[in-house]
PDB file of C-alpha atoms in Angstrom:
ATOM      1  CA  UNK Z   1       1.596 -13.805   6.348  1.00  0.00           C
ATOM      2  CA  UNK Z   2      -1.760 -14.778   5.447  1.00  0.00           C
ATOM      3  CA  UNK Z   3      -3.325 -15.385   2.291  1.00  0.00           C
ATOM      4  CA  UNK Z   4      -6.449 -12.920   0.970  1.00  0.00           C
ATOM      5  CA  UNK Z   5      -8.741 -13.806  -1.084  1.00  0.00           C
ATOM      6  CA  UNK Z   6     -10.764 -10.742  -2.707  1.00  0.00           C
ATOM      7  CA  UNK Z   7     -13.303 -10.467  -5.908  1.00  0.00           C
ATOM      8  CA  UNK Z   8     -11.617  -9.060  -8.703  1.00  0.00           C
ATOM      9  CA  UNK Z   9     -14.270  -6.470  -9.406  1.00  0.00           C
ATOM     10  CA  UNK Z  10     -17.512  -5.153  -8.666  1.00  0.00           C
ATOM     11  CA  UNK Z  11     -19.734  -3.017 -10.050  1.00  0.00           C
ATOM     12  CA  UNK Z  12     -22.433  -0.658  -8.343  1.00  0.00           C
ATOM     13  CA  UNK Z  13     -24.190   2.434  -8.591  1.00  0.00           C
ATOM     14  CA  UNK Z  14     -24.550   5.786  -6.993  1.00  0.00           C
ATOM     15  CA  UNK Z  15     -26.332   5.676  -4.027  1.00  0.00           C
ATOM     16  CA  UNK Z  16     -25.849   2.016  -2.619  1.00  0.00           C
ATOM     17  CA  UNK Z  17     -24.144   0.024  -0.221  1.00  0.00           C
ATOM     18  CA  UNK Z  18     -21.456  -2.348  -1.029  1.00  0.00           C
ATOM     19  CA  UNK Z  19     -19.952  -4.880   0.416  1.00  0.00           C
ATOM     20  CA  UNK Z  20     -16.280  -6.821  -0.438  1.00  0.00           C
ATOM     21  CA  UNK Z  21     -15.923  -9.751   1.371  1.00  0.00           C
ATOM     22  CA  UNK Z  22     -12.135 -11.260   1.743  1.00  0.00           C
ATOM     23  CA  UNK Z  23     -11.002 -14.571   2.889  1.00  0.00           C
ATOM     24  CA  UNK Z  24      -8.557 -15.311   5.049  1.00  0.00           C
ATOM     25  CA  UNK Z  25      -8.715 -18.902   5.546  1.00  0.00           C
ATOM     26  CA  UNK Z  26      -5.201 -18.645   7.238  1.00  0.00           C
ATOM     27  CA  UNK Z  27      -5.082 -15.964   9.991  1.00  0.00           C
ATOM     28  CA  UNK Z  28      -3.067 -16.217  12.581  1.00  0.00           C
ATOM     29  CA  UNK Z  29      -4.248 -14.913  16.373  1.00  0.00           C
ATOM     30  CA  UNK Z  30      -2.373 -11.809  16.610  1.00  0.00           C
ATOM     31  CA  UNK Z  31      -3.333 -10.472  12.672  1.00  0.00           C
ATOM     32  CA  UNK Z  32      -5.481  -7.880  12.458  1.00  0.00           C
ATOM     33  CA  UNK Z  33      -7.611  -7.060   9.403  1.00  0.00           C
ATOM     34  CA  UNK Z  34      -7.140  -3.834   7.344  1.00  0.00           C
ATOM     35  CA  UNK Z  35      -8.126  -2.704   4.646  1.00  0.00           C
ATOM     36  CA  UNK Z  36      -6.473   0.226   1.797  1.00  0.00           C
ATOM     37  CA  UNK Z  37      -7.961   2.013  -1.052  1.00  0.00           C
ATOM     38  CA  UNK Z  38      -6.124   3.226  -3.970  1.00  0.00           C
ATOM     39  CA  UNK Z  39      -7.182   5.658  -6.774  1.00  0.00           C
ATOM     40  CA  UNK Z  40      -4.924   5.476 -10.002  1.00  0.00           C
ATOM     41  CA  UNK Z  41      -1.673   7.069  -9.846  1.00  0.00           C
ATOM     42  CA  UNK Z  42      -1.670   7.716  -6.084  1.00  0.00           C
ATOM     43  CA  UNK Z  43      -0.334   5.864  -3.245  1.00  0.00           C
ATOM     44  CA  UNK Z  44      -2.808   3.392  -1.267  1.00  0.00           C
ATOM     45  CA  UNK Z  45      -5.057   4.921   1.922  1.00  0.00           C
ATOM     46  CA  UNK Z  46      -5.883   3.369   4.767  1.00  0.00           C
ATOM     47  CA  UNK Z  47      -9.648   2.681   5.239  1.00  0.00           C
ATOM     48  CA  UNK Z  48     -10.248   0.537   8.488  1.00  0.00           C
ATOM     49  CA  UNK Z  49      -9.003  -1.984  10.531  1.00  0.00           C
ATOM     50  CA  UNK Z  50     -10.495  -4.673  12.649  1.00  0.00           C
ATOM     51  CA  UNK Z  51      -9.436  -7.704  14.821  1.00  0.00           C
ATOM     52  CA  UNK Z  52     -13.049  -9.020  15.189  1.00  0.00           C
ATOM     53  CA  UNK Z  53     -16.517  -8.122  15.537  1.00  0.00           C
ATOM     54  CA  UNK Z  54     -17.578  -4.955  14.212  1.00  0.00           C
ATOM     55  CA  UNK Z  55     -15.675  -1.760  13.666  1.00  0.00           C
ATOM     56  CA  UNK Z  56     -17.557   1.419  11.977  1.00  0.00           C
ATOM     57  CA  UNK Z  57     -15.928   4.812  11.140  1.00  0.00           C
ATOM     58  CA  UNK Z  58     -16.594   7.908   9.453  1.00  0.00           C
ATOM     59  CA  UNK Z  59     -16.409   6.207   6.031  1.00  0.00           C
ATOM     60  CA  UNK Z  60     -16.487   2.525   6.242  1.00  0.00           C
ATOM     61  CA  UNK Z  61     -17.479  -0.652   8.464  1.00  0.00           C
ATOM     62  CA  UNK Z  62     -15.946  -4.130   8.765  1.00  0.00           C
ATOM     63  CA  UNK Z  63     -17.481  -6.881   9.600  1.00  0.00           C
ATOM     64  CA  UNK Z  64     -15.280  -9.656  10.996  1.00  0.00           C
ATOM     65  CA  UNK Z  65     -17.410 -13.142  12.144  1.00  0.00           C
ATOM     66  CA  UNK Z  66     -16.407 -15.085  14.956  1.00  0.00           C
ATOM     67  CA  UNK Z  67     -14.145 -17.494  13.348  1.00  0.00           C
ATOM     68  CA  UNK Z  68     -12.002 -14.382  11.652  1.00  0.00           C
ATOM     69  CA  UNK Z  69     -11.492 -16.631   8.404  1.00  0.00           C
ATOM     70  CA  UNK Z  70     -13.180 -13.638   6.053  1.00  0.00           C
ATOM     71  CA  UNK Z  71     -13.776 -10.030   6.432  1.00  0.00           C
ATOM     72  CA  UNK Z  72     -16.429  -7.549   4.755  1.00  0.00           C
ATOM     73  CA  UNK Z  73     -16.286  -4.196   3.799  1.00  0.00           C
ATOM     74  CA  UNK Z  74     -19.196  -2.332   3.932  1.00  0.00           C
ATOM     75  CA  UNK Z  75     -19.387   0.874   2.295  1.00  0.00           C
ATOM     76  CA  UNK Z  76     -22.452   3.440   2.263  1.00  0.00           C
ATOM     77  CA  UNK Z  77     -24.200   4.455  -0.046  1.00  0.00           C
ATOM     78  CA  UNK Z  78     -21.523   4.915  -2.692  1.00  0.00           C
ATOM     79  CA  UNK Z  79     -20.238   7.625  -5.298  1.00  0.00           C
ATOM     80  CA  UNK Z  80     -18.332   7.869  -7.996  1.00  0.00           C
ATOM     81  CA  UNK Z  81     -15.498   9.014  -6.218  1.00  0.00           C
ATOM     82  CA  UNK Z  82     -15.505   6.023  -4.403  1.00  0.00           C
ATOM     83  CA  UNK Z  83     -14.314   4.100  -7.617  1.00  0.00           C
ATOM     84  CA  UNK Z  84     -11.107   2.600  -6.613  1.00  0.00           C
ATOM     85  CA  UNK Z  85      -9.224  -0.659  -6.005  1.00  0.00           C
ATOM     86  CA  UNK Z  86     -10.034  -2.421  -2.311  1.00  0.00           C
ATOM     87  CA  UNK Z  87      -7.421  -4.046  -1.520  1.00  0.00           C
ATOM     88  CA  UNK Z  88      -7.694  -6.369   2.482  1.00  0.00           C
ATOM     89  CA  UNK Z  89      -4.485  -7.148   4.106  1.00  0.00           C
ATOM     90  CA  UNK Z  90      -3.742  -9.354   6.726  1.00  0.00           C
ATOM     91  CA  UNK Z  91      -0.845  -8.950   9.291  1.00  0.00           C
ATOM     92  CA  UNK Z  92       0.177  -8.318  13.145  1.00  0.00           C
ATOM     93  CA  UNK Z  93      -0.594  -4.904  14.705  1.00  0.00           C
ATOM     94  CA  UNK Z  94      -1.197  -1.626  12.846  1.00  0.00           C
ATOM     95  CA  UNK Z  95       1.083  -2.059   9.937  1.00  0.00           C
ATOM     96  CA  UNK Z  96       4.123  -2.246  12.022  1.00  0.00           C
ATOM     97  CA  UNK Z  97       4.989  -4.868   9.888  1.00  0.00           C
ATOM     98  CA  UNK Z  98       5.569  -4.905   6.008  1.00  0.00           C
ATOM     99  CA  UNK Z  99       2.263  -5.352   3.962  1.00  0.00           C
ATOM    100  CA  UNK Z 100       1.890  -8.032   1.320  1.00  0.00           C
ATOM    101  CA  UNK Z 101      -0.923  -6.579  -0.807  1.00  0.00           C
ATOM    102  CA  UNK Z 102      -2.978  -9.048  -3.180  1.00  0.00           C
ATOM    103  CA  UNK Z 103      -4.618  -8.474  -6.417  1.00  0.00           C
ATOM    104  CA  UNK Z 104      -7.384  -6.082  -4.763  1.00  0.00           C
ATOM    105  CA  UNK Z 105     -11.135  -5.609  -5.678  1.00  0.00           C
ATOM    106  CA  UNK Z 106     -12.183  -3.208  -8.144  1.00  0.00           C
ATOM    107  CA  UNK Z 107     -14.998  -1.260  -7.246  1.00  0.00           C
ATOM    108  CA  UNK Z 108     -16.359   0.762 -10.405  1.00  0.00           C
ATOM    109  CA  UNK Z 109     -19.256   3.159  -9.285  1.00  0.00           C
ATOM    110  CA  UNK Z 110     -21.571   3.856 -12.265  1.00  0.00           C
ATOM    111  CA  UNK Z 111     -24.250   6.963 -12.239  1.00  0.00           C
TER     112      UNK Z 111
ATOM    113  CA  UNK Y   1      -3.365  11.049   9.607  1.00  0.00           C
ATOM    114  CA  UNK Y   2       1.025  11.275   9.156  1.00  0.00           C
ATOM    115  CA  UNK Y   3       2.082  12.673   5.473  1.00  0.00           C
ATOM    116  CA  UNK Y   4       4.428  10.918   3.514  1.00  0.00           C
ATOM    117  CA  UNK Y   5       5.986  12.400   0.254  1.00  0.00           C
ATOM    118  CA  UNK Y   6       8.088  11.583  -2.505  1.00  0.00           C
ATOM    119  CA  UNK Y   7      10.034  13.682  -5.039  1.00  0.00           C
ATOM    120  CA  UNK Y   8      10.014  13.645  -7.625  1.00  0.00           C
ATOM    121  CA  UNK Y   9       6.001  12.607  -8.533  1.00  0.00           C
ATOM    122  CA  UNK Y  10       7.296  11.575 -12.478  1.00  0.00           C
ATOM    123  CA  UNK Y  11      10.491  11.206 -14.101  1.00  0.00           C
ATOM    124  CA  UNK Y  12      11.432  10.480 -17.573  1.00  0.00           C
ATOM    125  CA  UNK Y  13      15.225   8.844 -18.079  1.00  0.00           C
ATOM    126  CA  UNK Y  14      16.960   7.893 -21.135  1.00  0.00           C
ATOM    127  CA  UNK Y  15      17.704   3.814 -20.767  1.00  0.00           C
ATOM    128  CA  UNK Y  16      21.387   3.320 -18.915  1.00  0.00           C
ATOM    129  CA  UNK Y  17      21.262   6.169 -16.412  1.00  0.00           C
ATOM    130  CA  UNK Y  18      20.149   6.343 -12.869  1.00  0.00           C
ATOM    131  CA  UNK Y  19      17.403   7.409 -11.104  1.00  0.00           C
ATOM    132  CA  UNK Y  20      16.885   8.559  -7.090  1.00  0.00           C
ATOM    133  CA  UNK Y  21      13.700   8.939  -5.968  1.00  0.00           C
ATOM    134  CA  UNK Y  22      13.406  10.191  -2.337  1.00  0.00           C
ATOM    135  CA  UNK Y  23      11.041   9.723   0.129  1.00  0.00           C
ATOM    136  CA  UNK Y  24      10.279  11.492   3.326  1.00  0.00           C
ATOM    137  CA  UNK Y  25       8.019  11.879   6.324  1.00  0.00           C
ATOM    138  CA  UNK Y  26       6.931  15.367   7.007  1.00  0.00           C
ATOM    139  CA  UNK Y  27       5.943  15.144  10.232  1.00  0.00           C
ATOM    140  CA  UNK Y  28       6.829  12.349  12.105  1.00  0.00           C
ATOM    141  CA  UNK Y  29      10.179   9.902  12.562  1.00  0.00           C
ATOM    142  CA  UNK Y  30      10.140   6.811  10.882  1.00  0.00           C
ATOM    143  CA  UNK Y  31      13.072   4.062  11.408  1.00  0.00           C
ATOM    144  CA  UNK Y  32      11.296   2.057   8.662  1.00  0.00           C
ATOM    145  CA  UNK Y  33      10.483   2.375   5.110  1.00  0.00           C
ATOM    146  CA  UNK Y  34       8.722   0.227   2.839  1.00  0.00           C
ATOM    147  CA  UNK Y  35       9.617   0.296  -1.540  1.00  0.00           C
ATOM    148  CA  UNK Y  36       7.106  -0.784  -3.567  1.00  0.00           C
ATOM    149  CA  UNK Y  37       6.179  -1.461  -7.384  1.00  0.00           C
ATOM    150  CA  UNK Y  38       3.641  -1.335  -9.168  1.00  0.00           C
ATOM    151  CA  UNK Y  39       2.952  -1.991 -12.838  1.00  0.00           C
ATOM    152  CA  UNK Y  40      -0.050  -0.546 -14.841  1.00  0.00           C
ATOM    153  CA  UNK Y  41      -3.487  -2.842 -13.775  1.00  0.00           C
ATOM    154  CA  UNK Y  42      -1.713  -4.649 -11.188  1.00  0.00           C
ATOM    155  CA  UNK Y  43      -0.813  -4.588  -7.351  1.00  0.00           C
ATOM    156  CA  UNK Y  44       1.625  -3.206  -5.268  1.00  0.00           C
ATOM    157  CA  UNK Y  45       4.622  -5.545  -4.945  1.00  0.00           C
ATOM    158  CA  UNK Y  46       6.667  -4.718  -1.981  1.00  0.00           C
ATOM    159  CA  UNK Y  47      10.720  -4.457  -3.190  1.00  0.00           C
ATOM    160  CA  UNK Y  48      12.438  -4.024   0.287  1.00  0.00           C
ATOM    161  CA  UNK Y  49      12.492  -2.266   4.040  1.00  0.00           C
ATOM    162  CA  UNK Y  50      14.505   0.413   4.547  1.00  0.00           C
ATOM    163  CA  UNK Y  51      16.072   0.400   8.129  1.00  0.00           C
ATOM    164  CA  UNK Y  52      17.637   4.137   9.447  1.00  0.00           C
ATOM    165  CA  UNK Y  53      21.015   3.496   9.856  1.00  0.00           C
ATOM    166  CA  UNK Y  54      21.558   0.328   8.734  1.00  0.00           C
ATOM    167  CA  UNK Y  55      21.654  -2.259   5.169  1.00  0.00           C
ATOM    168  CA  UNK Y  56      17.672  -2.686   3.572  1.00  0.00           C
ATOM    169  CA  UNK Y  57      16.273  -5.810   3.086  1.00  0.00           C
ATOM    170  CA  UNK Y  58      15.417  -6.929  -0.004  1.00  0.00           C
ATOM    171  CA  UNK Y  59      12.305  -9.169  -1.294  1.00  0.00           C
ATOM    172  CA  UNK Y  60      13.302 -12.017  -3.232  1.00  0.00           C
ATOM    173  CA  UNK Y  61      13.753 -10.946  -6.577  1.00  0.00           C
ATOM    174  CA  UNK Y  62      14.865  -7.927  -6.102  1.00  0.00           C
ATOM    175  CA  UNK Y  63      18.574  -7.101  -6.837  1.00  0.00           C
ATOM    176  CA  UNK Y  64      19.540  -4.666  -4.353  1.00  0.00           C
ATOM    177  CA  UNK Y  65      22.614  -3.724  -6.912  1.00  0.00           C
ATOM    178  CA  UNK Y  66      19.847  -2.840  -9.011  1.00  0.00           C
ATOM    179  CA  UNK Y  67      17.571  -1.065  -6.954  1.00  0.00           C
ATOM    180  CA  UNK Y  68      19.717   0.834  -4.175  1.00  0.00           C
ATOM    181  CA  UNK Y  69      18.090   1.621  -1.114  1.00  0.00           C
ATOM    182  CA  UNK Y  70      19.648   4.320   1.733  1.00  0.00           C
ATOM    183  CA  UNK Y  71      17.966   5.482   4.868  1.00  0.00           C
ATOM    184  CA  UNK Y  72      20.357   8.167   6.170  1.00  0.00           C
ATOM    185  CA  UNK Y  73      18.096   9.923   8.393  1.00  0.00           C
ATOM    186  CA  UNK Y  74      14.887   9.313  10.524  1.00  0.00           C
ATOM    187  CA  UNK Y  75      12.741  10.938   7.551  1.00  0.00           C
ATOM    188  CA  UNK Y  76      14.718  10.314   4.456  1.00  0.00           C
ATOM    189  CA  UNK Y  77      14.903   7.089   2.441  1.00  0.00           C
ATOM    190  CA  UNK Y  78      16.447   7.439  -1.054  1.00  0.00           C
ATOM    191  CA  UNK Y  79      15.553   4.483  -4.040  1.00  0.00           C
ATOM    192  CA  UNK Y  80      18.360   4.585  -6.367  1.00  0.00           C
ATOM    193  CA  UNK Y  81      17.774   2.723  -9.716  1.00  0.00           C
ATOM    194  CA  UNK Y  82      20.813   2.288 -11.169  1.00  0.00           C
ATOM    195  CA  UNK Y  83      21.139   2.130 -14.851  1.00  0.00           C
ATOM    196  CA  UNK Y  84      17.574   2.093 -15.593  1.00  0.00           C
ATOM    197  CA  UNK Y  85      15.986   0.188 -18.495  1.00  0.00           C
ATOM    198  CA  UNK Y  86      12.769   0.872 -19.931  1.00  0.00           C
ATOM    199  CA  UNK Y  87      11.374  -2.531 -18.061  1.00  0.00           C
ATOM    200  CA  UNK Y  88      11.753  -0.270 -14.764  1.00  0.00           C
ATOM    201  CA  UNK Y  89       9.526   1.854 -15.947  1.00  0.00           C
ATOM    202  CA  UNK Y  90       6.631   1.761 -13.587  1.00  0.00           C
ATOM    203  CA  UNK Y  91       5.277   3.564 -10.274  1.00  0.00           C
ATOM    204  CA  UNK Y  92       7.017   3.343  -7.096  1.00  0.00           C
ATOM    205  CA  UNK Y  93       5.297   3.802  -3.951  1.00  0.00           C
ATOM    206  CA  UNK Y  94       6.790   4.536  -0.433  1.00  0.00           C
ATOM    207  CA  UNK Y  95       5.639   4.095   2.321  1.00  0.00           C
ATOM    208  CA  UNK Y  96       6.805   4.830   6.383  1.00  0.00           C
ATOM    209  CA  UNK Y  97       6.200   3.182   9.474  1.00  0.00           C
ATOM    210  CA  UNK Y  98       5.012   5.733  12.477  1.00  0.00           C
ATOM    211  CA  UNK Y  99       6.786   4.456  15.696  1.00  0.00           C
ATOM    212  CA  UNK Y 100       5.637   7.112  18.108  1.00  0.00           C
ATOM    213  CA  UNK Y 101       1.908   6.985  17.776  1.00  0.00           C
ATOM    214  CA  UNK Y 102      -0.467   4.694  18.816  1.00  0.00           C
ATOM    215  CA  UNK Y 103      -2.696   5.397  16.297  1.00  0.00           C
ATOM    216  CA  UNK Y 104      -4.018   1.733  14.621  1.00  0.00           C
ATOM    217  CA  UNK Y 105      -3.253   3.496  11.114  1.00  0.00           C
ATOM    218  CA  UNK Y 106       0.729   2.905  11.842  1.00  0.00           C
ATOM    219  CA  UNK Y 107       2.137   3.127   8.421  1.00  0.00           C
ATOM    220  CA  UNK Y 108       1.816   5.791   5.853  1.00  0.00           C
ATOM    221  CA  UNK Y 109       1.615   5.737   1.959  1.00  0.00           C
ATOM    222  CA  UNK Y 110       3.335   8.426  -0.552  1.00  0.00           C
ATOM    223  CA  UNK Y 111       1.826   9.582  -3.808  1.00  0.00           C
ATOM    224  CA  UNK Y 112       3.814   7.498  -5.892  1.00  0.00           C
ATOM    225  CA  UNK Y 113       6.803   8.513  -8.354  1.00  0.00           C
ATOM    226  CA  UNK Y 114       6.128   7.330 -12.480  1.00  0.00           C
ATOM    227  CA  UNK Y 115       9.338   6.309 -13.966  1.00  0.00           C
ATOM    228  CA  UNK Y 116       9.219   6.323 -17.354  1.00  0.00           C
ATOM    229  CA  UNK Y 117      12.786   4.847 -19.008  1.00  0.00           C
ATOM    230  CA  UNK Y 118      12.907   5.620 -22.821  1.00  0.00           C
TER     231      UNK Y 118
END
């Protein structure tokens, strides 16, 4: 499975866009890009997930650039609710697979 | 998306007995089940994959006399941890693998169980 590489925090503020770029120097053709967010005490949620390109939904985009070696997470205009841990993952197919999670970005939203 | 949930959402043991947390999908099968860990400030570190009907896999590391895993049915997996000791205290996260739907979003989290062993 392939190694990510994520900030270990970031800070914003209400109202902004932020981005969390991973790296994934060692990605392998069939692994797709997702990415989780956890609040404390609860169980991870899936965000988005990408092979390459762009992918946008009703809460996120990722950016993915040609050579698939890093990722971004773009989030819009940010709350405080969206203060959480980011955490990227890189494996085959739609988490058929078991997920190694790294250490995770975490986002603090300030007003 | 699929819901996943665990029971109990916090226990408290005394140090020596054992603990069974259970975790089940509500509305979908799921032959596979992932146990995780995760202690205060850090990530989740995946214990073992629970396969219906058959032994789990462990992660290395992970005594599977410690931490026993069964997956009985196609929406039940049960994390045993025998003769808990207040280093086990921590939050364990489930999580279970949706085989029927082609939905990208293929595996589902639970809300987590606190152990706390005193």
């Amino acid at each position: 499975l392939a190694k990510t590489t994520q900030p270990i925090s970031m800070d914003s503020y209400e109202g902004q866009e932020v981005n969390i770029t991973c790296s994934h120097n060692n990605i392998a053709t069939n692994d797709y890009i997702t990415w989780y967010q956890q609040f404390p005490s609860q169980g991870p949620r899936f965000i988005i997930q990408g092979y390459k390109t762009k992918v946008t939904n009703e809460v996120a985009s990722l950016f993915i650039p040609a050579d698939r070696k890093s990722s971004t997470l773009s989030l819009p205009r940010v709350s405080l609710s969206d203060t959480a841990v980011y955490y990227c993952l890189v494996g085959p197919s739609g988490g058929y697979n078991k997920l190694i999670f790294g250490a995770g970005t975490r986002l603090a939203v300030h007003p | 998306g699929a819901v996943v949930s665990q029971h109990p959402s916090w226990v408290i043991c005394k140090s020596g007995t054992s603990v069974k947390i259970e975790c089940r999908s509500l509305d979908f099968q799921a032959t596979t089940m992932f146990w995780y860990r995760q202690f205060p400030k850090q990530s989740l570190m995946l214990m073992a994959t629970s396969n219906e009907g058959s032994k789990a896999t462990y992660e290395q590391g992970v005594e599977k006399d410690k931490f026993l895993i069964n997956h009985a049915s196609l929406t039940l997996s049960t994390l045993t941890v025998t003769s808990a000791h207040p280093e086990d205290s921590s939050f364990y996260i489930c999580s279970a693998r949706d085989t029927t739907g082609a939905a990208e979003e293929t595996q589902y989290f639970g809300p987590g169980t606190r152990l706390l062993v005193l």
